[in-house]
């Protein structure tokens, strides 16, 4: 049987725009919820619109609606796909993974598999981007499943966040040290552990040192690797992100793909406007 494989992701993955615009890629949006209504992530609301309203209200977020998930699966089948490879943000940070898994299990007329990236934002998105590369190279579904299940251990994501205010208010603080005070000007670098839970990797006094420590973590993880992908995501701080990208590529010049994009609205809710995230996927 000829395999026609769809890639299904959620919007919290920050899968690069150049990937989500390709044929065969489907995105189910999470929701951003205000007191006066809910908005679909990156469809009805942008990250900039959220940042502009943070002083008035910090919204909550919720997983994709079951109706949207169901409609998306049916659309995939309608377009003649025989297999669905689903890649989601960490089950340790969101119920999105389980919601998709439960609905996919109801569709016995199409082959499905779901991968928990144990990551979030561009850290998950870079895994999805790589799997799309392999889909387009005609890898078999069984091979994609085998490779995809190994990717969470091959990747790392790091975020520099000047304030933990938004993570705390959103209930996503995980294992991150929550006593870091802005008065001390301590900027944490956070990541996801093996269970896909946020934790503090390191902290630095001031933004510049925090960004440098974040880059150092990425370079340390790369080690002597000669085959890797890099991703950078940002809030409103595109100029700082450009500098981070330049510094990373000076130290890791062999990246075969470099993704550079803004964070999704739903992630911006929890990180605030000054977030910068970097990720590496080591394919050695």
PDB file of C-alpha atoms in Angstrom:
ATOM      1  CA  UNK A   1       0.000   0.000   0.000  1.00  0.00           C
ATOM      2  CA  UNK A   2       1.273   3.470  -0.890  1.00  0.00           C
ATOM      3  CA  UNK A   3       1.642   5.584   2.236  1.00  0.00           C
ATOM      4  CA  UNK A   4       0.407   9.173   2.194  1.00  0.00           C
ATOM      5  CA  UNK A   5       1.525  10.612   5.537  1.00  0.00           C
ATOM      6  CA  UNK A   6       0.139  13.732   7.223  1.00  0.00           C
ATOM      7  CA  UNK A   7       1.984  15.554   9.983  1.00  0.00           C
ATOM      8  CA  UNK A   8      -0.338  16.798  12.726  1.00  0.00           C
ATOM      9  CA  UNK A   9       0.973  19.255  15.333  1.00  0.00           C
ATOM     10  CA  UNK A  10      -0.463  21.589  17.943  1.00  0.00           C
ATOM     11  CA  UNK A  11       0.138  25.337  17.924  1.00  0.00           C
ATOM     12  CA  UNK A  12       2.145  25.260  21.162  1.00  0.00           C
ATOM     13  CA  UNK A  13       4.918  23.504  19.255  1.00  0.00           C
ATOM     14  CA  UNK A  14       6.022  26.694  17.476  1.00  0.00           C
ATOM     15  CA  UNK A  15       6.642  24.569  14.402  1.00  0.00           C
ATOM     16  CA  UNK A  16       8.425  26.983  12.033  1.00  0.00           C
ATOM     17  CA  UNK A  17       6.074  28.853   9.705  1.00  0.00           C
ATOM     18  CA  UNK A  18       7.983  27.621   6.669  1.00  0.00           C
ATOM     19  CA  UNK A  19       7.075  24.082   7.736  1.00  0.00           C
ATOM     20  CA  UNK A  20       3.429  24.636   8.701  1.00  0.00           C
ATOM     21  CA  UNK A  21       2.802  26.179   5.267  1.00  0.00           C
ATOM     22  CA  UNK A  22       3.837  22.976   3.485  1.00  0.00           C
ATOM     23  CA  UNK A  23       1.313  20.531   2.080  1.00  0.00           C
ATOM     24  CA  UNK A  24       0.532  17.705   4.456  1.00  0.00           C
ATOM     25  CA  UNK A  25       1.060  19.680   7.672  1.00  0.00           C
ATOM     26  CA  UNK A  26      -1.963  20.324   9.882  1.00  0.00           C
ATOM     27  CA  UNK A  27      -2.037  22.477  13.021  1.00  0.00           C
ATOM     28  CA  UNK A  28      -4.648  22.315  15.782  1.00  0.00           C
ATOM     29  CA  UNK A  29      -4.717  25.586  17.751  1.00  0.00           C
ATOM     30  CA  UNK A  30      -4.757  25.908  21.514  1.00  0.00           C
ATOM     31  CA  UNK A  31      -6.989  28.628  22.970  1.00  0.00           C
ATOM     32  CA  UNK A  32      -6.209  31.928  24.669  1.00  0.00           C
ATOM     33  CA  UNK A  33      -8.952  32.829  27.136  1.00  0.00           C
ATOM     34  CA  UNK A  34      -9.860  36.312  28.347  1.00  0.00           C
ATOM     35  CA  UNK A  35     -12.709  37.317  30.616  1.00  0.00           C
ATOM     36  CA  UNK A  36     -14.600  38.577  27.558  1.00  0.00           C
ATOM     37  CA  UNK A  37     -13.994  35.594  25.271  1.00  0.00           C
ATOM     38  CA  UNK A  38     -11.667  32.945  23.869  1.00  0.00           C
ATOM     39  CA  UNK A  39      -9.418  33.158  20.830  1.00  0.00           C
ATOM     40  CA  UNK A  40      -7.741  30.506  18.711  1.00  0.00           C
ATOM     41  CA  UNK A  41      -3.962  30.606  18.979  1.00  0.00           C
ATOM     42  CA  UNK A  42      -2.360  32.341  16.000  1.00  0.00           C
ATOM     43  CA  UNK A  43      -5.696  32.420  14.166  1.00  0.00           C
ATOM     44  CA  UNK A  44      -7.909  34.853  16.054  1.00  0.00           C
ATOM     45  CA  UNK A  45      -5.141  36.500  18.058  1.00  0.00           C
ATOM     46  CA  UNK A  46      -1.462  37.347  17.665  1.00  0.00           C
ATOM     47  CA  UNK A  47       1.334  37.362  20.211  1.00  0.00           C
ATOM     48  CA  UNK A  48       1.690  41.148  19.859  1.00  0.00           C
ATOM     49  CA  UNK A  49      -1.991  41.600  20.716  1.00  0.00           C
ATOM     50  CA  UNK A  50      -1.478  39.558  23.877  1.00  0.00           C
ATOM     51  CA  UNK A  51       1.622  41.494  24.907  1.00  0.00           C
ATOM     52  CA  UNK A  52      -0.235  44.779  24.417  1.00  0.00           C
ATOM     53  CA  UNK A  53      -2.923  43.671  26.881  1.00  0.00           C
ATOM     54  CA  UNK A  54      -0.757  42.087  29.585  1.00  0.00           C
ATOM     55  CA  UNK A  55      -1.003  45.144  31.837  1.00  0.00           C
ATOM     56  CA  UNK A  56      -4.805  44.875  31.716  1.00  0.00           C
ATOM     57  CA  UNK A  57      -5.238  41.108  31.925  1.00  0.00           C
ATOM     58  CA  UNK A  58      -3.071  37.996  31.788  1.00  0.00           C
ATOM     59  CA  UNK A  59      -5.201  35.443  29.943  1.00  0.00           C
ATOM     60  CA  UNK A  60      -5.320  31.730  30.563  1.00  0.00           C
ATOM     61  CA  UNK A  61      -4.708  29.085  27.927  1.00  0.00           C
ATOM     62  CA  UNK A  62      -6.420  25.794  27.218  1.00  0.00           C
ATOM     63  CA  UNK A  63      -5.876  22.773  25.039  1.00  0.00           C
ATOM     64  CA  UNK A  64      -7.379  22.499  21.543  1.00  0.00           C
ATOM     65  CA  UNK A  65     -11.113  21.912  21.477  1.00  0.00           C
ATOM     66  CA  UNK A  66     -12.178  18.332  20.843  1.00  0.00           C
ATOM     67  CA  UNK A  67     -14.342  19.564  17.979  1.00  0.00           C
ATOM     68  CA  UNK A  68     -11.383  21.179  16.219  1.00  0.00           C
ATOM     69  CA  UNK A  69      -9.240  18.079  16.707  1.00  0.00           C
ATOM     70  CA  UNK A  70     -12.005  15.861  15.324  1.00  0.00           C
ATOM     71  CA  UNK A  71     -12.607  18.158  12.362  1.00  0.00           C
ATOM     72  CA  UNK A  72      -8.891  18.214  11.572  1.00  0.00           C
ATOM     73  CA  UNK A  73      -8.591  14.427  11.645  1.00  0.00           C
ATOM     74  CA  UNK A  74     -11.598  14.132   9.353  1.00  0.00           C
ATOM     75  CA  UNK A  75     -10.111  16.711   6.982  1.00  0.00           C
ATOM     76  CA  UNK A  76      -6.883  14.712   6.829  1.00  0.00           C
ATOM     77  CA  UNK A  77      -8.818  11.583   5.916  1.00  0.00           C
ATOM     78  CA  UNK A  78     -10.902  13.494   3.373  1.00  0.00           C
ATOM     79  CA  UNK A  79      -7.705  14.595   1.620  1.00  0.00           C
ATOM     80  CA  UNK A  80      -6.716  10.973   1.149  1.00  0.00           C
ATOM     81  CA  UNK A  81      -3.997  10.539   3.740  1.00  0.00           C
ATOM     82  CA  UNK A  82      -3.453   6.979   4.907  1.00  0.00           C
ATOM     83  CA  UNK A  83      -1.324   7.742   7.967  1.00  0.00           C
ATOM     84  CA  UNK A  84      -1.143  10.486  10.602  1.00  0.00           C
ATOM     85  CA  UNK A  85       2.070  11.191  12.471  1.00  0.00           C
ATOM     86  CA  UNK A  86       1.160  13.448  15.398  1.00  0.00           C
ATOM     87  CA  UNK A  87       3.747  15.424  17.359  1.00  0.00           C
ATOM     88  CA  UNK A  88       2.772  17.388  20.483  1.00  0.00           C
ATOM     89  CA  UNK A  89       4.074  19.614  23.227  1.00  0.00           C
ATOM     90  CA  UNK A  90       5.072  17.906  26.453  1.00  0.00           C
ATOM     91  CA  UNK A  91       2.365  15.946  28.233  1.00  0.00           C
ATOM     92  CA  UNK A  92       4.030  17.218  31.404  1.00  0.00           C
ATOM     93  CA  UNK A  93       3.020  20.787  30.573  1.00  0.00           C
ATOM     94  CA  UNK A  94      -0.345  20.398  28.826  1.00  0.00           C
ATOM     95  CA  UNK A  95      -3.271  18.031  28.372  1.00  0.00           C
ATOM     96  CA  UNK A  96      -2.980  18.536  24.600  1.00  0.00           C
ATOM     97  CA  UNK A  97      -1.089  15.273  24.068  1.00  0.00           C
ATOM     98  CA  UNK A  98      -3.701  13.178  25.841  1.00  0.00           C
ATOM     99  CA  UNK A  99      -6.610  14.927  24.111  1.00  0.00           C
ATOM    100  CA  UNK A 100      -5.154  14.192  20.688  1.00  0.00           C
ATOM    101  CA  UNK A 101      -4.262  10.621  21.644  1.00  0.00           C
ATOM    102  CA  UNK A 102      -7.783   9.836  22.830  1.00  0.00           C
ATOM    103  CA  UNK A 103      -9.437  11.144  19.670  1.00  0.00           C
ATOM    104  CA  UNK A 104      -6.914   9.517  17.350  1.00  0.00           C
ATOM    105  CA  UNK A 105      -7.629   6.178  19.036  1.00  0.00           C
ATOM    106  CA  UNK A 106     -11.231   6.463  17.845  1.00  0.00           C
ATOM    107  CA  UNK A 107     -10.175   6.478  14.182  1.00  0.00           C
ATOM    108  CA  UNK A 108      -9.428   2.880  13.337  1.00  0.00           C
ATOM    109  CA  UNK A 109      -9.706   3.504   9.592  1.00  0.00           C
ATOM    110  CA  UNK A 110      -6.379   5.362   9.407  1.00  0.00           C
ATOM    111  CA  UNK A 111      -2.929   4.499  10.754  1.00  0.00           C
ATOM    112  CA  UNK A 112      -1.857   6.874  13.538  1.00  0.00           C
ATOM    113  CA  UNK A 113       0.991   7.383  15.965  1.00  0.00           C
ATOM    114  CA  UNK A 114       1.538  10.180  18.473  1.00  0.00           C
ATOM    115  CA  UNK A 115       4.885  11.415  19.793  1.00  0.00           C
ATOM    116  CA  UNK A 116       5.374  13.334  23.030  1.00  0.00           C
ATOM    117  CA  UNK A 117       8.280  15.714  22.380  1.00  0.00           C
ATOM    118  CA  UNK A 118       8.847  16.253  26.114  1.00  0.00           C
ATOM    119  CA  UNK A 119       9.418  19.851  25.063  1.00  0.00           C
ATOM    120  CA  UNK A 120       7.538  23.009  24.149  1.00  0.00           C
ATOM    121  CA  UNK A 121       7.719  25.858  21.690  1.00  0.00           C
ATOM    122  CA  UNK A 122      10.571  25.710  19.195  1.00  0.00           C
ATOM    123  CA  UNK A 123      12.003  22.726  21.112  1.00  0.00           C
ATOM    124  CA  UNK A 124       9.062  20.654  19.914  1.00  0.00           C
ATOM    125  CA  UNK A 125       8.790  22.469  16.614  1.00  0.00           C
ATOM    126  CA  UNK A 126      12.291  21.521  15.521  1.00  0.00           C
ATOM    127  CA  UNK A 127      11.427  17.851  16.041  1.00  0.00           C
ATOM    128  CA  UNK A 128       8.331  18.244  13.886  1.00  0.00           C
ATOM    129  CA  UNK A 129      10.320  20.068  11.204  1.00  0.00           C
ATOM    130  CA  UNK A 130      12.832  17.221  10.995  1.00  0.00           C
ATOM    131  CA  UNK A 131      10.100  14.616  10.726  1.00  0.00           C
ATOM    132  CA  UNK A 132       8.508  16.600   7.891  1.00  0.00           C
ATOM    133  CA  UNK A 133      11.871  16.485   6.092  1.00  0.00           C
ATOM    134  CA  UNK A 134      11.822  12.709   6.376  1.00  0.00           C
ATOM    135  CA  UNK A 135       8.191  12.452   5.264  1.00  0.00           C
ATOM    136  CA  UNK A 136       9.078  14.398   2.124  1.00  0.00           C
ATOM    137  CA  UNK A 137      12.023  12.040   1.556  1.00  0.00           C
ATOM    138  CA  UNK A 138       9.517   9.158   1.458  1.00  0.00           C
ATOM    139  CA  UNK A 139      10.537   7.497   4.706  1.00  0.00           C
ATOM    140  CA  UNK A 140       8.133   4.755   5.697  1.00  0.00           C
ATOM    141  CA  UNK A 141       5.665   5.368   8.504  1.00  0.00           C
ATOM    142  CA  UNK A 142       7.292   2.676  10.656  1.00  0.00           C
ATOM    143  CA  UNK A 143      10.701   4.339  10.201  1.00  0.00           C
ATOM    144  CA  UNK A 144       9.263   7.739  11.094  1.00  0.00           C
ATOM    145  CA  UNK A 145       7.765   6.335  14.285  1.00  0.00           C
ATOM    146  CA  UNK A 146      11.052   4.730  15.280  1.00  0.00           C
ATOM    147  CA  UNK A 147      13.058   7.898  14.586  1.00  0.00           C
ATOM    148  CA  UNK A 148      10.466  10.220  16.105  1.00  0.00           C
ATOM    149  CA  UNK A 149      10.411   8.385  19.424  1.00  0.00           C
ATOM    150  CA  UNK A 150      14.155   8.954  19.788  1.00  0.00           C
ATOM    151  CA  UNK A 151      14.102  12.687  19.025  1.00  0.00           C
ATOM    152  CA  UNK A 152      13.157  13.980  22.519  1.00  0.00           C
ATOM    153  CA  UNK A 153      16.506  12.718  23.864  1.00  0.00           C
ATOM    154  CA  UNK A 154      18.376  14.217  20.919  1.00  0.00           C
ATOM    155  CA  UNK A 155      17.112  17.737  21.484  1.00  0.00           C
ATOM    156  CA  UNK A 156      17.331  20.492  24.073  1.00  0.00           C
ATOM    157  CA  UNK A 157      15.481  23.770  24.408  1.00  0.00           C
ATOM    158  CA  UNK A 158      16.489  26.725  26.570  1.00  0.00           C
ATOM    159  CA  UNK A 159      14.577  29.904  27.360  1.00  0.00           C
ATOM    160  CA  UNK A 160      15.870  33.153  28.797  1.00  0.00           C
ATOM    161  CA  UNK A 161      12.997  34.851  30.631  1.00  0.00           C
ATOM    162  CA  UNK A 162      13.544  38.145  32.493  1.00  0.00           C
ATOM    163  CA  UNK A 163      10.559  37.533  34.793  1.00  0.00           C
ATOM    164  CA  UNK A 164       8.780  34.424  36.075  1.00  0.00           C
ATOM    165  CA  UNK A 165       5.604  36.408  36.737  1.00  0.00           C
ATOM    166  CA  UNK A 166       3.713  34.970  33.795  1.00  0.00           C
ATOM    167  CA  UNK A 167       4.788  31.363  34.350  1.00  0.00           C
ATOM    168  CA  UNK A 168       3.678  31.595  37.989  1.00  0.00           C
ATOM    169  CA  UNK A 169       0.324  33.177  37.199  1.00  0.00           C
ATOM    170  CA  UNK A 170      -0.315  30.636  34.477  1.00  0.00           C
ATOM    171  CA  UNK A 171       0.459  27.726  36.785  1.00  0.00           C
ATOM    172  CA  UNK A 172       3.275  26.499  34.525  1.00  0.00           C
ATOM    173  CA  UNK A 173       6.150  27.072  36.921  1.00  0.00           C
ATOM    174  CA  UNK A 174       7.043  23.361  37.102  1.00  0.00           C
ATOM    175  CA  UNK A 175      10.354  22.851  38.919  1.00  0.00           C
ATOM    176  CA  UNK A 176      11.579  26.368  38.169  1.00  0.00           C
ATOM    177  CA  UNK A 177      12.851  28.181  41.253  1.00  0.00           C
ATOM    178  CA  UNK A 178      10.051  30.662  41.888  1.00  0.00           C
ATOM    179  CA  UNK A 179      11.827  32.813  44.488  1.00  0.00           C
ATOM    180  CA  UNK A 180      14.109  34.527  41.988  1.00  0.00           C
ATOM    181  CA  UNK A 181      13.525  38.221  42.569  1.00  0.00           C
ATOM    182  CA  UNK A 182      13.476  40.942  39.980  1.00  0.00           C
ATOM    183  CA  UNK A 183      15.082  43.228  42.563  1.00  0.00           C
ATOM    184  CA  UNK A 184      18.241  41.136  42.265  1.00  0.00           C
ATOM    185  CA  UNK A 185      18.043  41.347  38.472  1.00  0.00           C
ATOM    186  CA  UNK A 186      18.426  37.578  38.249  1.00  0.00           C
ATOM    187  CA  UNK A 187      17.426  36.186  34.874  1.00  0.00           C
ATOM    188  CA  UNK A 188      16.839  32.419  34.813  1.00  0.00           C
ATOM    189  CA  UNK A 189      17.556  30.087  31.929  1.00  0.00           C
ATOM    190  CA  UNK A 190      14.947  27.346  31.951  1.00  0.00           C
ATOM    191  CA  UNK A 191      14.532  24.116  30.035  1.00  0.00           C
ATOM    192  CA  UNK A 192      12.459  20.925  30.057  1.00  0.00           C
ATOM    193  CA  UNK A 193      13.730  17.865  31.910  1.00  0.00           C
ATOM    194  CA  UNK A 194      13.386  14.249  30.758  1.00  0.00           C
ATOM    195  CA  UNK A 195       9.766  14.221  31.897  1.00  0.00           C
ATOM    196  CA  UNK A 196       9.033  17.382  29.940  1.00  0.00           C
ATOM    197  CA  UNK A 197       8.698  19.632  33.009  1.00  0.00           C
ATOM    198  CA  UNK A 198      10.175  23.128  33.256  1.00  0.00           C
ATOM    199  CA  UNK A 199      13.205  23.473  35.500  1.00  0.00           C
ATOM    200  CA  UNK A 200      15.922  26.043  36.147  1.00  0.00           C
ATOM    201  CA  UNK A 201      19.152  25.242  34.311  1.00  0.00           C
ATOM    202  CA  UNK A 202      21.080  28.261  35.514  1.00  0.00           C
ATOM    203  CA  UNK A 203      20.606  31.912  36.331  1.00  0.00           C
ATOM    204  CA  UNK A 204      22.588  35.050  35.728  1.00  0.00           C
ATOM    205  CA  UNK A 205      22.617  38.625  36.904  1.00  0.00           C
ATOM    206  CA  UNK A 206      21.277  40.673  34.024  1.00  0.00           C
ATOM    207  CA  UNK A 207      19.878  39.948  30.603  1.00  0.00           C
ATOM    208  CA  UNK A 208      23.137  39.909  28.659  1.00  0.00           C
ATOM    209  CA  UNK A 209      24.731  37.299  30.919  1.00  0.00           C
ATOM    210  CA  UNK A 210      21.541  35.234  30.881  1.00  0.00           C
ATOM    211  CA  UNK A 211      21.548  35.117  27.085  1.00  0.00           C
ATOM    212  CA  UNK A 212      25.213  34.166  27.058  1.00  0.00           C
ATOM    213  CA  UNK A 213      24.646  31.334  29.541  1.00  0.00           C
ATOM    214  CA  UNK A 214      21.751  30.114  27.389  1.00  0.00           C
ATOM    215  CA  UNK A 215      24.030  30.015  24.346  1.00  0.00           C
ATOM    216  CA  UNK A 216      26.721  28.245  26.380  1.00  0.00           C
ATOM    217  CA  UNK A 217      24.227  25.527  27.342  1.00  0.00           C
ATOM    218  CA  UNK A 218      23.362  24.975  23.689  1.00  0.00           C
ATOM    219  CA  UNK A 219      27.012  24.757  22.651  1.00  0.00           C
ATOM    220  CA  UNK A 220      27.783  22.368  25.496  1.00  0.00           C
ATOM    221  CA  UNK A 221      24.971  20.052  24.444  1.00  0.00           C
ATOM    222  CA  UNK A 222      26.197  20.072  20.833  1.00  0.00           C
ATOM    223  CA  UNK A 223      29.633  18.888  21.936  1.00  0.00           C
ATOM    224  CA  UNK A 224      31.566  17.587  18.930  1.00  0.00           C
ATOM    225  CA  UNK A 225      28.480  16.915  16.839  1.00  0.00           C
ATOM    226  CA  UNK A 226      28.721  17.612  13.113  1.00  0.00           C
ATOM    227  CA  UNK A 227      25.043  17.076  12.284  1.00  0.00           C
ATOM    228  CA  UNK A 228      22.484  19.270  13.972  1.00  0.00           C
ATOM    229  CA  UNK A 229      19.600  21.693  13.461  1.00  0.00           C
ATOM    230  CA  UNK A 230      19.213  25.001  15.303  1.00  0.00           C
ATOM    231  CA  UNK A 231      16.117  27.044  16.156  1.00  0.00           C
ATOM    232  CA  UNK A 232      15.664  30.491  17.697  1.00  0.00           C
ATOM    233  CA  UNK A 233      12.310  31.921  18.806  1.00  0.00           C
ATOM    234  CA  UNK A 234      11.550  35.321  20.295  1.00  0.00           C
ATOM    235  CA  UNK A 235       8.855  37.585  21.666  1.00  0.00           C
ATOM    236  CA  UNK A 236       9.126  41.291  20.906  1.00  0.00           C
ATOM    237  CA  UNK A 237      12.928  41.288  21.135  1.00  0.00           C
ATOM    238  CA  UNK A 238      13.854  40.479  17.545  1.00  0.00           C
ATOM    239  CA  UNK A 239      17.088  42.488  17.560  1.00  0.00           C
ATOM    240  CA  UNK A 240      18.374  40.621  20.619  1.00  0.00           C
ATOM    241  CA  UNK A 241      17.307  37.369  18.979  1.00  0.00           C
ATOM    242  CA  UNK A 242      19.253  38.269  15.834  1.00  0.00           C
ATOM    243  CA  UNK A 243      22.347  38.806  17.985  1.00  0.00           C
ATOM    244  CA  UNK A 244      21.764  35.452  19.727  1.00  0.00           C
ATOM    245  CA  UNK A 245      21.462  33.759  16.333  1.00  0.00           C
ATOM    246  CA  UNK A 246      24.712  35.343  15.128  1.00  0.00           C
ATOM    247  CA  UNK A 247      26.572  34.281  18.278  1.00  0.00           C
ATOM    248  CA  UNK A 248      25.251  30.725  18.077  1.00  0.00           C
ATOM    249  CA  UNK A 249      26.231  30.288  14.445  1.00  0.00           C
ATOM    250  CA  UNK A 250      29.731  31.577  15.159  1.00  0.00           C
ATOM    251  CA  UNK A 251      30.163  28.702  17.601  1.00  0.00           C
ATOM    252  CA  UNK A 252      28.002  26.136  15.788  1.00  0.00           C
ATOM    253  CA  UNK A 253      28.567  26.861  12.085  1.00  0.00           C
ATOM    254  CA  UNK A 254      27.612  23.407  10.790  1.00  0.00           C
ATOM    255  CA  UNK A 255      23.855  23.672  11.341  1.00  0.00           C
ATOM    256  CA  UNK A 256      22.139  22.220   8.282  1.00  0.00           C
ATOM    257  CA  UNK A 257      18.903  24.070   9.076  1.00  0.00           C
ATOM    258  CA  UNK A 258      18.449  27.241  11.116  1.00  0.00           C
ATOM    259  CA  UNK A 259      14.896  28.256  12.021  1.00  0.00           C
ATOM    260  CA  UNK A 260      14.164  31.784  13.193  1.00  0.00           C
ATOM    261  CA  UNK A 261      10.607  32.738  14.133  1.00  0.00           C
ATOM    262  CA  UNK A 262       8.510  34.409  16.813  1.00  0.00           C
ATOM    263  CA  UNK A 263       6.878  32.437  19.606  1.00  0.00           C
ATOM    264  CA  UNK A 264       3.228  31.492  19.402  1.00  0.00           C
ATOM    265  CA  UNK A 265       0.642  33.607  21.233  1.00  0.00           C
ATOM    266  CA  UNK A 266      -0.141  30.748  23.622  1.00  0.00           C
ATOM    267  CA  UNK A 267       3.495  30.441  24.663  1.00  0.00           C
ATOM    268  CA  UNK A 268       3.823  34.224  24.928  1.00  0.00           C
ATOM    269  CA  UNK A 269       1.073  34.188  27.564  1.00  0.00           C
ATOM    270  CA  UNK A 270       3.310  32.153  29.871  1.00  0.00           C
ATOM    271  CA  UNK A 271       6.681  33.720  29.074  1.00  0.00           C
ATOM    272  CA  UNK A 272       5.924  37.390  28.517  1.00  0.00           C
ATOM    273  CA  UNK A 273       7.164  39.603  25.687  1.00  0.00           C
ATOM    274  CA  UNK A 274      10.917  39.404  26.336  1.00  0.00           C
ATOM    275  CA  UNK A 275      11.392  35.667  25.963  1.00  0.00           C
ATOM    276  CA  UNK A 276      14.103  34.248  23.743  1.00  0.00           C
ATOM    277  CA  UNK A 277      14.273  30.511  23.200  1.00  0.00           C
ATOM    278  CA  UNK A 278      16.964  28.443  21.494  1.00  0.00           C
ATOM    279  CA  UNK A 279      16.972  24.782  20.583  1.00  0.00           C
ATOM    280  CA  UNK A 280      19.230  22.194  19.042  1.00  0.00           C
ATOM    281  CA  UNK A 281      18.454  18.809  17.550  1.00  0.00           C
ATOM    282  CA  UNK A 282      21.572  16.621  17.467  1.00  0.00           C
ATOM    283  CA  UNK A 283      21.248  14.022  14.714  1.00  0.00           C
ATOM    284  CA  UNK A 284      24.584  12.252  15.196  1.00  0.00           C
TER     285      UNK A 284
END
